[in-house]
Coordinates of C-alpha atoms and ligand atoms in Angstrom, one line a residue:
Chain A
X1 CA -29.1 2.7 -8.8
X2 CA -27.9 1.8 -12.5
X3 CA -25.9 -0.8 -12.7
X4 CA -22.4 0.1 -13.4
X5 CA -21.3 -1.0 -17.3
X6 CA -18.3 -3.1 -17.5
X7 CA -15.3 -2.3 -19.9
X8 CA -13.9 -3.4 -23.5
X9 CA -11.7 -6.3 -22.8
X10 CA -8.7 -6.8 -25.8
X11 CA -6.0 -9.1 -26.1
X12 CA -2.9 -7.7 -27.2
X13 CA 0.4 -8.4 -28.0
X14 CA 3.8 -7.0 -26.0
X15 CA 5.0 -6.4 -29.9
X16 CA 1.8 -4.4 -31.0
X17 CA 1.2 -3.4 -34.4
X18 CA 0.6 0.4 -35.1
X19 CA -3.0 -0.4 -36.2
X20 CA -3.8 -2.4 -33.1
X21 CA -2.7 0.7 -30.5
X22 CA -5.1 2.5 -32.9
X23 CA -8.1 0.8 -32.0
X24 CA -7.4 1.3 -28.0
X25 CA -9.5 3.9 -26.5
X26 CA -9.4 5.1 -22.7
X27 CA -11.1 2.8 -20.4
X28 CA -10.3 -0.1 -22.4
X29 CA -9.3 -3.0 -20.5
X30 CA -6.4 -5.1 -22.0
X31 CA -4.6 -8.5 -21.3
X32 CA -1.2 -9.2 -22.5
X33 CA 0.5 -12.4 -24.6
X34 CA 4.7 -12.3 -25.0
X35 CA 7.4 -10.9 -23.3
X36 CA 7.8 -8.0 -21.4
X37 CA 10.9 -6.7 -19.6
X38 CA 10.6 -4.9 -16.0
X39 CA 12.6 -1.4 -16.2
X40 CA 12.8 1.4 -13.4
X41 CA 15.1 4.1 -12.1
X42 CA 18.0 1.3 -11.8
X43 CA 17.8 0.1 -14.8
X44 CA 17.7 3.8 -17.0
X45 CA 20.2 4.7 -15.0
X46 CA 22.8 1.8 -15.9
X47 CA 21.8 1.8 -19.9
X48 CA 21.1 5.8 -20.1
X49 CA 23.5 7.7 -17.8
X50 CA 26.2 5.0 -17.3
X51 CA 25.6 4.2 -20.8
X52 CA 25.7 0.4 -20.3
X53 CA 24.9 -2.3 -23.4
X54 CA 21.8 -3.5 -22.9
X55 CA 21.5 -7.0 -21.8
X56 CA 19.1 -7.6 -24.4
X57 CA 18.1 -7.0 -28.4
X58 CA 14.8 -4.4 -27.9
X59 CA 12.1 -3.9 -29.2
X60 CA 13.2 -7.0 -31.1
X61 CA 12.4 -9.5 -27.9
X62 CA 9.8 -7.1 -26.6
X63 CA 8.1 -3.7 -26.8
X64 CA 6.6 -3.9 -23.4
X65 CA 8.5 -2.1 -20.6
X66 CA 6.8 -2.2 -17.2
X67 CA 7.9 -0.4 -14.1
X68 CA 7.8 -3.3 -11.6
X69 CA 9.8 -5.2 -9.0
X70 CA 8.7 -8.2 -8.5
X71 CA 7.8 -10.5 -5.9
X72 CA 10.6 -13.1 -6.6
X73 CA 13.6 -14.7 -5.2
X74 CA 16.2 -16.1 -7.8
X75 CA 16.9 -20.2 -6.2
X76 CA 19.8 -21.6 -5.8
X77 CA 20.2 -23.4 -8.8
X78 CA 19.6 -20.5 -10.9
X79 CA 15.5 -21.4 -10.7
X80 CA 12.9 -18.5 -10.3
X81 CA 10.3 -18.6 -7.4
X82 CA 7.8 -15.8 -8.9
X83 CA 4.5 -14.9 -6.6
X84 CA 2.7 -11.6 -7.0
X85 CA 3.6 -9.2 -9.4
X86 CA 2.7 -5.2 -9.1
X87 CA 3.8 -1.9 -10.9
X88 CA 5.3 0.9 -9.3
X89 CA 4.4 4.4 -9.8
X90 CA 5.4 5.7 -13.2
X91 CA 5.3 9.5 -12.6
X92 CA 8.9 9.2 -11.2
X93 CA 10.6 8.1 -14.4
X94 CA 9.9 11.1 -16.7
X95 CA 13.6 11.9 -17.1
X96 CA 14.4 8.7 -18.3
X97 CA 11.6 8.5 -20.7
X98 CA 12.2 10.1 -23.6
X99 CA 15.9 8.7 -23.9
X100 CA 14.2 5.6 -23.5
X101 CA 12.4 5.1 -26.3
X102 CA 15.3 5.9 -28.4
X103 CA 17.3 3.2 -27.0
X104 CA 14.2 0.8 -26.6
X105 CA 12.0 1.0 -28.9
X106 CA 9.2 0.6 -26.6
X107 CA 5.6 0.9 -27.8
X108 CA 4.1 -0.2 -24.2
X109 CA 4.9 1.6 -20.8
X110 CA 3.1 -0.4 -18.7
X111 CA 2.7 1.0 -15.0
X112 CA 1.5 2.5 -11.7
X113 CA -0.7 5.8 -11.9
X114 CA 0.8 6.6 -15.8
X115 CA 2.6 10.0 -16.6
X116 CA 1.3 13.4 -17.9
X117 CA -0.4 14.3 -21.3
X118 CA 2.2 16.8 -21.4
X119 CA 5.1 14.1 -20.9
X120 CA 2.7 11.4 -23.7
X121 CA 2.9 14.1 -26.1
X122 CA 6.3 14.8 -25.5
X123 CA 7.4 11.5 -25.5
X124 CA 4.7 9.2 -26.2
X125 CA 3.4 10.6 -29.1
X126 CA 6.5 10.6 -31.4
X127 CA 7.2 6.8 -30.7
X128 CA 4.0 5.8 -31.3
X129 CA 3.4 4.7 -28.1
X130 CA 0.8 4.2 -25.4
X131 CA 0.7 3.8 -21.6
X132 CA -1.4 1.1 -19.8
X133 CA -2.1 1.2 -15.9
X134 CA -2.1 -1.7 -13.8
X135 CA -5.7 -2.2 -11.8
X136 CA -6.2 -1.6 -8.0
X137 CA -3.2 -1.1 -8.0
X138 CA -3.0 -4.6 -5.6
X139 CA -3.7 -6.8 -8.3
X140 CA -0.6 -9.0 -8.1
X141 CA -2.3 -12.0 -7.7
X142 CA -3.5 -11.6 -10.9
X143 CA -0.7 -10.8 -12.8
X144 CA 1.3 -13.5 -11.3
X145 CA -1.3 -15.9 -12.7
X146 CA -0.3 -14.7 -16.2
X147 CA 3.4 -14.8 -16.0
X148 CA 4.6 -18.3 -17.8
X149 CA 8.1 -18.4 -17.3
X150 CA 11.0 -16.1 -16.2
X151 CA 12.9 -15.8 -19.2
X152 CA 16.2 -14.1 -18.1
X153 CA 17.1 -12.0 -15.0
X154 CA 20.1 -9.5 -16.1
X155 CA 22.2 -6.8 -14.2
X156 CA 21.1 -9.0 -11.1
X157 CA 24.5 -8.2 -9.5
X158 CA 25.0 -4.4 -9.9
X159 CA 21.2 -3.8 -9.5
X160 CA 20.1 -6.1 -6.5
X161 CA 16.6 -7.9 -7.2
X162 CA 14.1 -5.6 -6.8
X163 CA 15.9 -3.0 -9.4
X164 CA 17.1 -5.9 -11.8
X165 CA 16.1 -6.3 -15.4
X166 CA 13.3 -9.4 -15.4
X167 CA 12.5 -10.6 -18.5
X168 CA 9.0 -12.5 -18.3
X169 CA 6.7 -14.9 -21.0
X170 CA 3.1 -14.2 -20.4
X171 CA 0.0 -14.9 -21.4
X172 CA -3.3 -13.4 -21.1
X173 CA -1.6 -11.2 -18.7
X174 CA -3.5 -8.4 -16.6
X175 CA -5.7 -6.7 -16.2
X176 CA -4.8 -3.1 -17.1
X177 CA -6.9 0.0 -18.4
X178 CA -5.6 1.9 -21.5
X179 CA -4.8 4.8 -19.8
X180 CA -3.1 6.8 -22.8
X181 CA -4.0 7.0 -26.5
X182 CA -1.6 7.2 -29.8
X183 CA -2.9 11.3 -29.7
X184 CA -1.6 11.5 -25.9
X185 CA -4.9 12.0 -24.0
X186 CA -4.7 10.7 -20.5
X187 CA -7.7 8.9 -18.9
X188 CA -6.7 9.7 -15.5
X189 CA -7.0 13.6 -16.6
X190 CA -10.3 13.0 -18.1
X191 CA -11.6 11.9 -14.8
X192 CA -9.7 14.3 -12.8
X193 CA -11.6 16.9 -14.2
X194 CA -14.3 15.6 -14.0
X195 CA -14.3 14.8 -10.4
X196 CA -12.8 18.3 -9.4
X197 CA -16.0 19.8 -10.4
X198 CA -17.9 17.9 -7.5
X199 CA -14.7 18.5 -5.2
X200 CA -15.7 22.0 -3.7
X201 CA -19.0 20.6 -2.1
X202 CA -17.3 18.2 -0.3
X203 CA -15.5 21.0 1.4
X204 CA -18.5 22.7 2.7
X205 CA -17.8 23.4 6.3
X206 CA -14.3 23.1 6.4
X207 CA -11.7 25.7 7.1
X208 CA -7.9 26.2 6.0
X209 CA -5.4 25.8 8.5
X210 CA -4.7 29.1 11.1
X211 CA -1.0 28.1 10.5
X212 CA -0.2 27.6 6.8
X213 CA 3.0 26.0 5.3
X214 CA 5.3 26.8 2.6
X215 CA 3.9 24.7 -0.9
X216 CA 0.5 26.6 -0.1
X217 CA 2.2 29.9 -0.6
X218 CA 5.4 30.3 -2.7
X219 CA 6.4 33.5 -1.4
X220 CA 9.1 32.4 0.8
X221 CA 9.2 36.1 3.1
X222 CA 5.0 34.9 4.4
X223 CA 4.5 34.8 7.7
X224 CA 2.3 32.1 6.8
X225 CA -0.1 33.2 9.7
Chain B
X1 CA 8.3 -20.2 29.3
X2 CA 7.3 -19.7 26.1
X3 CA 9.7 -21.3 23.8
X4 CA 12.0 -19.3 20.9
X5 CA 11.4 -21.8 18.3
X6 CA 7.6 -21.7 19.1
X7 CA 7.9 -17.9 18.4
X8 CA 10.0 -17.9 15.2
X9 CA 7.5 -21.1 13.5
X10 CA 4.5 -18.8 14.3
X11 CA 6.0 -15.7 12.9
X12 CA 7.1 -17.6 9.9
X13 CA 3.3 -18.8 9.5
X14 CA 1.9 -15.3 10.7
X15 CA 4.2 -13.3 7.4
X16 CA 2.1 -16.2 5.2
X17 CA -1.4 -15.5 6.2
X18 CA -0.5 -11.9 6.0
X19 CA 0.9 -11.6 2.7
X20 CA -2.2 -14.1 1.7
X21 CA -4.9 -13.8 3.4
X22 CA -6.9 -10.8 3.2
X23 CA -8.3 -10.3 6.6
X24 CA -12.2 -11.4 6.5
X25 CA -13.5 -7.7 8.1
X26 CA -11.5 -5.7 4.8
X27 CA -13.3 -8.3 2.4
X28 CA -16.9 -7.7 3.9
X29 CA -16.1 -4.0 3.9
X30 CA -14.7 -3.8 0.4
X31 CA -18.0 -5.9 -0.9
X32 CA -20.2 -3.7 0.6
X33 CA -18.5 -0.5 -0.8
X34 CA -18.4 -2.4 -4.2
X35 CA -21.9 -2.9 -3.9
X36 CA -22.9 1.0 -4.0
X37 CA -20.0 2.2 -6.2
X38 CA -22.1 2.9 -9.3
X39 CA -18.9 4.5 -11.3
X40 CA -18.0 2.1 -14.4
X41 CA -14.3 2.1 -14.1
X42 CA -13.6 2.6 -10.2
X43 CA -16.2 -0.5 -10.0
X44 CA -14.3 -2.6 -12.6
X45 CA -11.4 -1.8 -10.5
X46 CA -13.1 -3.2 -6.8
X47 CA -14.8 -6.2 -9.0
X48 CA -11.0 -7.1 -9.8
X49 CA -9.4 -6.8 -6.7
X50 CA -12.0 -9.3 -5.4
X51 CA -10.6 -11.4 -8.0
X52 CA -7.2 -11.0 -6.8
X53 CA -7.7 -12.1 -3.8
X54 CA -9.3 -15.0 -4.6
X55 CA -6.8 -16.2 -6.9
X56 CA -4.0 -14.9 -4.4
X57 CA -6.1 -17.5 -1.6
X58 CA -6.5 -20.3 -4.4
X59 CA -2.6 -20.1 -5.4
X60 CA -1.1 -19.3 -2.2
X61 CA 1.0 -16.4 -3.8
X62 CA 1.2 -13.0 -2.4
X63 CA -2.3 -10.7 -2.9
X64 CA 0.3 -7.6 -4.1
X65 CA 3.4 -7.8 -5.8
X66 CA 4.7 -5.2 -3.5
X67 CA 4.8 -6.9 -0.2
X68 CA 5.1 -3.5 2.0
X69 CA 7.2 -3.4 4.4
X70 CA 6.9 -5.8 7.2
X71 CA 6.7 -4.8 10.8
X72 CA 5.7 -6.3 14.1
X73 CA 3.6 -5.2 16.9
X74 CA 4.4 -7.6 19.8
X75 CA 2.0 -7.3 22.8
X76 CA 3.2 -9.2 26.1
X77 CA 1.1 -10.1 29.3
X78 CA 2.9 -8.9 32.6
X79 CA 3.0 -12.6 33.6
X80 CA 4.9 -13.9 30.5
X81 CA 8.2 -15.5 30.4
X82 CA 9.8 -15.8 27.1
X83 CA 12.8 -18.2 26.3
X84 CA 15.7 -15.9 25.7
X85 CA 14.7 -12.7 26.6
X86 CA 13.5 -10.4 24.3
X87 CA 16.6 -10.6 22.8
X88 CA 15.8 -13.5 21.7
X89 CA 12.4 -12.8 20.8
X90 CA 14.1 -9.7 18.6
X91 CA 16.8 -12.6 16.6
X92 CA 13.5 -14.7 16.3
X93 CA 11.4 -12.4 14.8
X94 CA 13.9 -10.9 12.6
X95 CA 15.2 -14.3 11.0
X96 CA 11.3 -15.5 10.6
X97 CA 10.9 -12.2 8.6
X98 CA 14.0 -12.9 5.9
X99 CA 13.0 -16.8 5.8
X100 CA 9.1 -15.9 4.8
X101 CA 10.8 -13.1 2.6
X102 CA 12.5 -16.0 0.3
X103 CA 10.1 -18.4 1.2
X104 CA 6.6 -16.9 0.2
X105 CA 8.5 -15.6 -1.4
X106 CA 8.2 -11.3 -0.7
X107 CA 9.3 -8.7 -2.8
X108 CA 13.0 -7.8 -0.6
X109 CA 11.9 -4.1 -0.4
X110 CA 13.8 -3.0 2.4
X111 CA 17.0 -1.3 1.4
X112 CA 19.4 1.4 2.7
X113 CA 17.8 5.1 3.0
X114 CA 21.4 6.5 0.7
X115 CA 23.4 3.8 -0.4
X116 CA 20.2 1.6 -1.3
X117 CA 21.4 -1.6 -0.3
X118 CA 19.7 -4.1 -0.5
X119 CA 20.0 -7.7 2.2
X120 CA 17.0 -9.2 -0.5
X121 CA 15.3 -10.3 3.0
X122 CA 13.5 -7.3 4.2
X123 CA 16.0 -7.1 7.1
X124 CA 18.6 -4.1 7.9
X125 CA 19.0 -1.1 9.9
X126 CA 16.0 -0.9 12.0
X127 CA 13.9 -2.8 10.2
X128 CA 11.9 -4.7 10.9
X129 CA 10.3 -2.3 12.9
X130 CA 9.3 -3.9 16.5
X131 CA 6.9 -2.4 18.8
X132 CA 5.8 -3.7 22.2
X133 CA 2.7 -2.9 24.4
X134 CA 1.8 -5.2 28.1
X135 CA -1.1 -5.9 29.1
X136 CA -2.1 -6.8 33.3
X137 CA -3.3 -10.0 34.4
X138 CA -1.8 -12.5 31.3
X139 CA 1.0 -14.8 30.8
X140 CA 0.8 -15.0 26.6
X141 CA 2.7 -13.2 24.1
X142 CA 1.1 -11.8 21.1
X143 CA 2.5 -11.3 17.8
X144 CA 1.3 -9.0 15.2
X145 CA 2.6 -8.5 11.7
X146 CA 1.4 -5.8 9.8
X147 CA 2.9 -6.0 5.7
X148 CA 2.5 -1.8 5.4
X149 CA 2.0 -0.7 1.6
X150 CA 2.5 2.7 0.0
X151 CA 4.7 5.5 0.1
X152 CA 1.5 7.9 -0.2
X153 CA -1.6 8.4 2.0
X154 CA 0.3 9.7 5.0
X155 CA 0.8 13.0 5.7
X156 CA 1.1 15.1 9.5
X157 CA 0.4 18.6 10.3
X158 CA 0.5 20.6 13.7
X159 CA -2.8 21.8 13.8
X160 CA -4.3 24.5 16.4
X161 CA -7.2 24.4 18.9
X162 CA -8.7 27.4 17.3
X163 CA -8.6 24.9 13.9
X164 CA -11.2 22.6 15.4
X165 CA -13.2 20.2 13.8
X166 CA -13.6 22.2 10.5
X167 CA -9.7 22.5 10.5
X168 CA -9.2 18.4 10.8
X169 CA -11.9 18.0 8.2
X170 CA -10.2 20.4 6.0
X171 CA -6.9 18.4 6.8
X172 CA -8.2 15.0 6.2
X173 CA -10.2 16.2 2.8
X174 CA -6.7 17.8 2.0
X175 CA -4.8 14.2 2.4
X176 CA -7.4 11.9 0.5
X177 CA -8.0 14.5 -2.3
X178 CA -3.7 14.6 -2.8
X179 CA -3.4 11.1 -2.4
X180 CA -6.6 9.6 -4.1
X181 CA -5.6 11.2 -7.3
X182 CA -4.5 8.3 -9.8
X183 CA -5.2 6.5 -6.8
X184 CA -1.6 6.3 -5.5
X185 CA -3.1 5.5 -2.0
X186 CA -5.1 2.5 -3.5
X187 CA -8.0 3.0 -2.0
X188 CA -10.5 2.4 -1.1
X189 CA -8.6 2.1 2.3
X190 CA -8.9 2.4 5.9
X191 CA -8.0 5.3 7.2
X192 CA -6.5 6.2 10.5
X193 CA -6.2 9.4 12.1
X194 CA -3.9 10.6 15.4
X195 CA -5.0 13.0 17.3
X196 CA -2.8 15.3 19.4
X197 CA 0.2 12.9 21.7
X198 CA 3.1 14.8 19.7
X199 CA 4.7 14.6 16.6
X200 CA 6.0 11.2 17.1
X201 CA 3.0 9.8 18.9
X202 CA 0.2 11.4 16.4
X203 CA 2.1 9.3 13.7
X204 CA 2.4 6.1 15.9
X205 CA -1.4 6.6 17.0
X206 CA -2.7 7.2 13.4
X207 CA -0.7 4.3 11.9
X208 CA -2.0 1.9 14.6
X209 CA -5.5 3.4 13.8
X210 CA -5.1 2.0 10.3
X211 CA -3.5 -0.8 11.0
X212 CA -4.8 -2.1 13.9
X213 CA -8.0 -1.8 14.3
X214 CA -10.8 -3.9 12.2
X215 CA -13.7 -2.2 9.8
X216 CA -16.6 -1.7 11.4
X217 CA -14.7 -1.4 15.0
X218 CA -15.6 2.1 16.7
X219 CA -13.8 4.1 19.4
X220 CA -15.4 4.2 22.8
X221 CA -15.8 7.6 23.3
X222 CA -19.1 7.9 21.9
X223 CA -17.8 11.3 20.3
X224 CA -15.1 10.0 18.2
X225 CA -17.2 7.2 17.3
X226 CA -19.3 9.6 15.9
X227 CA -16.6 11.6 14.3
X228 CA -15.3 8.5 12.6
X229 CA -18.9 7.5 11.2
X230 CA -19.2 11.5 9.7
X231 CA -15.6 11.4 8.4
X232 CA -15.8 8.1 6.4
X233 CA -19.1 9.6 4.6
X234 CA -17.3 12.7 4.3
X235 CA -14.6 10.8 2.3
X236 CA -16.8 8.8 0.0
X237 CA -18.8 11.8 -1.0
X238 CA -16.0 13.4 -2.9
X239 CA -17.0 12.0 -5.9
X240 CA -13.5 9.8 -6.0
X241 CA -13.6 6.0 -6.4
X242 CA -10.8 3.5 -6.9
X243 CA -8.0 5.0 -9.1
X244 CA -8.9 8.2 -8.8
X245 CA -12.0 7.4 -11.1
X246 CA -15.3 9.0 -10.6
X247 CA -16.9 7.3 -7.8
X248 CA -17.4 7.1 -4.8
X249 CA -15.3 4.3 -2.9
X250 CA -12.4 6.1 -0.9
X251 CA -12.9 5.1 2.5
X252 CA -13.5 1.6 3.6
X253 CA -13.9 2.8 7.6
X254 CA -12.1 5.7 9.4
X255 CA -10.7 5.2 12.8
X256 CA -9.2 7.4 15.5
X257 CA -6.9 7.5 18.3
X258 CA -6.0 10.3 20.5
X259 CA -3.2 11.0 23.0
X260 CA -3.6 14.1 25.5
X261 CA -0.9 16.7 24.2
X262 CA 0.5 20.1 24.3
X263 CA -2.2 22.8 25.5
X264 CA -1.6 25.2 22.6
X265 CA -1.8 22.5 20.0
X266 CA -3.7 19.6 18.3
X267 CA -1.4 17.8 15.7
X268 CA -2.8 15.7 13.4
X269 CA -1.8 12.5 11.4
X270 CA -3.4 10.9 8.4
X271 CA -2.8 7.2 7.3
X272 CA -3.6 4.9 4.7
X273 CA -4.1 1.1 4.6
X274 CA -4.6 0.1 1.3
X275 CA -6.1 -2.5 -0.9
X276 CA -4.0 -4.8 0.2
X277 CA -4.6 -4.4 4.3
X278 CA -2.5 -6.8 5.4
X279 CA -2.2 -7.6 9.1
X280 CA -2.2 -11.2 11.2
X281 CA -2.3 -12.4 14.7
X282 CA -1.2 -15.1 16.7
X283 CA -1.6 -15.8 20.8
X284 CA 1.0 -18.1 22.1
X285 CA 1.2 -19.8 25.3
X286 CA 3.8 -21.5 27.6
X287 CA 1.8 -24.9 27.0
X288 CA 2.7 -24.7 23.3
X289 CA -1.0 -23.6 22.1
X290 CA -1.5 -20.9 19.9
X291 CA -4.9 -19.6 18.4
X292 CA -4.6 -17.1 15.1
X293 CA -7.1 -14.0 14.1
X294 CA -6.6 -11.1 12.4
X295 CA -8.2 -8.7 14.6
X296 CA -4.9 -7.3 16.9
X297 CA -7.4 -5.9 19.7
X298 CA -5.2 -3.8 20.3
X299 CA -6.4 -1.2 21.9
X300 CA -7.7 -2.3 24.8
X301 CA -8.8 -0.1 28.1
X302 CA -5.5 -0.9 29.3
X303 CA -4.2 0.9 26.2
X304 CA -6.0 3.5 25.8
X305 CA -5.7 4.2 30.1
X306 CA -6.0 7.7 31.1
X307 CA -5.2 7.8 35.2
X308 CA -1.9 7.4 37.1
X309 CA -3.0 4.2 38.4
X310 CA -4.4 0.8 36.7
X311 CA -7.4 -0.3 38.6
X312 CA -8.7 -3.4 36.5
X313 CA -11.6 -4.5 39.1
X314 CA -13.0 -0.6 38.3
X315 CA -12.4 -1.0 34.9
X316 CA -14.5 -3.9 34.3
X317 CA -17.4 -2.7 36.7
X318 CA -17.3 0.5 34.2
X319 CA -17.4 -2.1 30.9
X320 CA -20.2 -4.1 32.9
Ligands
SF4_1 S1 -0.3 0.6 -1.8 FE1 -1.0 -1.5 -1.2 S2 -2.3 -2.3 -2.9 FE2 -1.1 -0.5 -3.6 S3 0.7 -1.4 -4.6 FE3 1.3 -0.9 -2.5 S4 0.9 -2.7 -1.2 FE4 -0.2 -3.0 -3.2

């Protein structure tokens, strides 16, 4: 068997240049230095359909937005108590996204799973930015190694923790695998199709179901028999 | 008499090791399916989770930043006597799982279905979950808790007779294929299947197949056992790995459970545990002792009975 090759590894920061996205291909594996801000369906909805301020001055203090809750309990005195950290799956936030880099500024969506080449071009592409997957995904030990100090916690009381805005220093934070480029390919696409050309043998020998269900026909007057 | 603060000290050590630990028979398993996977990226992926847990051992923190959802699986003997009632046991268990949830501390995933409110302590409307099993001929109480991840990897379907094997393959390709993609079930996982029961009981069956049984444990029907072996090479040679990446690391080990059901039908369930298969176990006795694992053994012949009566002396000759 030939041994597997390992990846690019790339340090890059939360406020990347134009020219250093550039150089990302797909595959590459890349560790984090700055600030980042964590940002999911509470948070767009507060700052894009309640129109709330944001807590904030973005992409100024960072241009790193990553969907995450994490595994953290806010002390007494107002101290964090931060563990693991792991993203959340990004494909839910599509809505959002677009408005989101107008109000943000964000060049990095950082994530769980990414989004579609359709939704990088629509959206990605015209902001300049890129997407970056988390690894595993259970790799929260990992990132919680890299997180130096929660910087603020906002919207703590009309969001509850696990939907609130953290705002986190890190350093050489990661791993996670460029999973879009500045054109808006998607790595996960590249190896979809590349595995759905093996998928039909694996089915050898198997049979659809006597009874089928509505989503495997669309015509809703089947008999589905 | 087993006491209540015994019970609630053990839990709150039990959501540790969980959250922690990963169990010793996923970690053996994982290594040997890292050792195959010849695909570059879904290898970098299993190289780095074997990281993570190292670092999650070395720093004490939790191995994944989402901390599923805790449940426990609480098996009694017929002989044991607990300090306030299961009651008590209940208020126990459900205050050791909102101290560990700030303590550890554990993301406070739990929230309201609608309203989505949230305790931050992983305790509200039925939740945790608590199940109980007996067993004949003990007087200890044992207490598993399984830390569930994932909102993909599950999926049920009422299935036929005339489907038959090439229908549940079909079925189980159909789940890992959906869910593997992107790797939103982070696999490479164990996978549990129910078989037949009824709706309701295929779930609980396949669930508890995932959860709590070890890799490399087989079922004792010599059948199934061999079902399981076909169905976790059937699942690594889709040409998936980790992530969804081209490889081949899906299915760490595949186990099944079956309950008799309705003679028309043969539902099906298929379940997921993750990367991060989380589950501990602790014995406790009236004399204070307890011993930990992480292998529930839980289904034992007592379990997985299939007469009216329970005749252990004939059970055991049949083991012998
Ligand atoms: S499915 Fe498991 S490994 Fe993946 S993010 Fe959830 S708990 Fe972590």
């Amino acid at each position: 068997m030939e041994r597997p090759q390992p990846p690019r590894r790339i340090r890059l920061s939360t406020n990347p240049a134009p020219e250093a996205l550039a150089e990302l291909k797909l595959g590459d594996v890349v560790y984090l230095d700055g600030v980042i801000y964590t940002g999911r369906e509470g948070v767009y909805k507060m700052a894009l359909e309640d129109g709330a301020d944001l807590p904030l001055d973005l992409p100024a203090e960072s241009a790193a937005n990553f969907h995450c809750s994490p595994a953290a309990m806010q002390r007494e005195d107002g101290t964090f108590n931060l563990g693991a950290v792991t993203a959340t799956a990004s494909f839910r936030f599509t809505k959002w996204i677009g408005k989101w880099f107008a109000k943000s500024g964000a060049k990095l969506i950082l994530g769980k799973g990414g989004m579609s080449s359709a939704d990088y071009r629509a959206h990605f592409v015209p902001n300049g930015a890129i997407y970056l997957t988390t690894v595993g995904y259970g790799t929260g030990a990992l990132l919680g190694r890299g997180v130096k100090k929660v910087r603020a916690l906002h919207w703590r009381k009309e969001l509850g923790l696990a939907q609130a805005m953290w705002v986190i220093e890190v350093e050489n934070f990661g791993p996670f695998i460029v999973e879009s480029d500045l054109e808006g390919n998607s790595l996960f696409e590249r190896e979809n199709a590349k595995t759905a050309a093996n998928i039909a043998k694996a089915y050898e020998g198997t049979r659809p179901a006597v009874l089928k269900r509505f989503g495997e026909t669309d015509d809703r007057s089947d008999e589905l028999i | 008499m087993i006491p209540l603060d015994l019970i609630q000290r053990t839990a709150e050590v039990l959501m540790e090791k969980a959250a922690i630990e990963i169990p010793q028979d996923y970690l053996d398993g994982l290594k040997a399916t890292a050792a195959v996977e010849d695909g570059d990226l879904s290898s970098f992926v299993l190289q780095a989770m074997l990281e993570n847990y190292e670092a999650a051992k070395e720093d004490r923190r939790a191995m994944c930043g989402d901390t599923g959802c805790p449940r426990w699986y609480v098996k009694m003997g017929n002989e044991a006597r607990l300090e306030g009632g299961p009651v008590g046991l209940e208020a126990a268990l459900r205050r050791a799982t909102a101290n560990a949830t700030n303590n550890i501390p554990l993301r406070p995933n739990r929230v309201h279905p609608l309203w989505r409110t949230d305790h931050d302590n992983n305790v509200g409307i039925n939740a945790p979950e608590i199940e109980y099993a007996f067993e004949p001929d003990s007087d200890w109480i044992e207490l598993t808790t399984v830390h569930k991840g994932g909102l993909f990897g599950t999926d049920y379907r009422m299935l036929f007779p005339s489907d038959g094997i090439e229908g549940i393959k079909r079925f189980y390709l159909d789940s890992l294929v959906a869910f593997g993609k992107r790797g939103l079930a982070c696999q490479p996982a164990i996978i549990g299947i129910g078989l037949g029961g009824s709706k309701d009981t295929c779930m609980v069956l396949g669930k508890r197949a995932a959860c709590l049984r070890t890799v490399g444990d087989r079922n004792p029907d010599p059948k199934i056992a061999a079902l399981e072996e076909e169905l976790k090479e059937l699942g690594n040679s889709i040409g998936m790995g980790a992530m969804g990446f081209v490889g081949k690391s899906m299915v760490v080990d595949c186990h099944i459970e079956v309950g008799y059901c309705h003679t028309g039908g043969m539902q099906m369930s298929v379940h997921a545990f993750c990367l991060s298969s989380r589950r501990a176990v602790a014995r406790l006795y009236a004399n204070g002792r307890v011993e930990y694992r992480t292998d529930p053994e839980w289904f034992t012949q007592y379990q997985r009975r299939e007469t009216v009566e329970w005749n252990a002396h004939s059970h055991q000759e049949e083991s012998a």
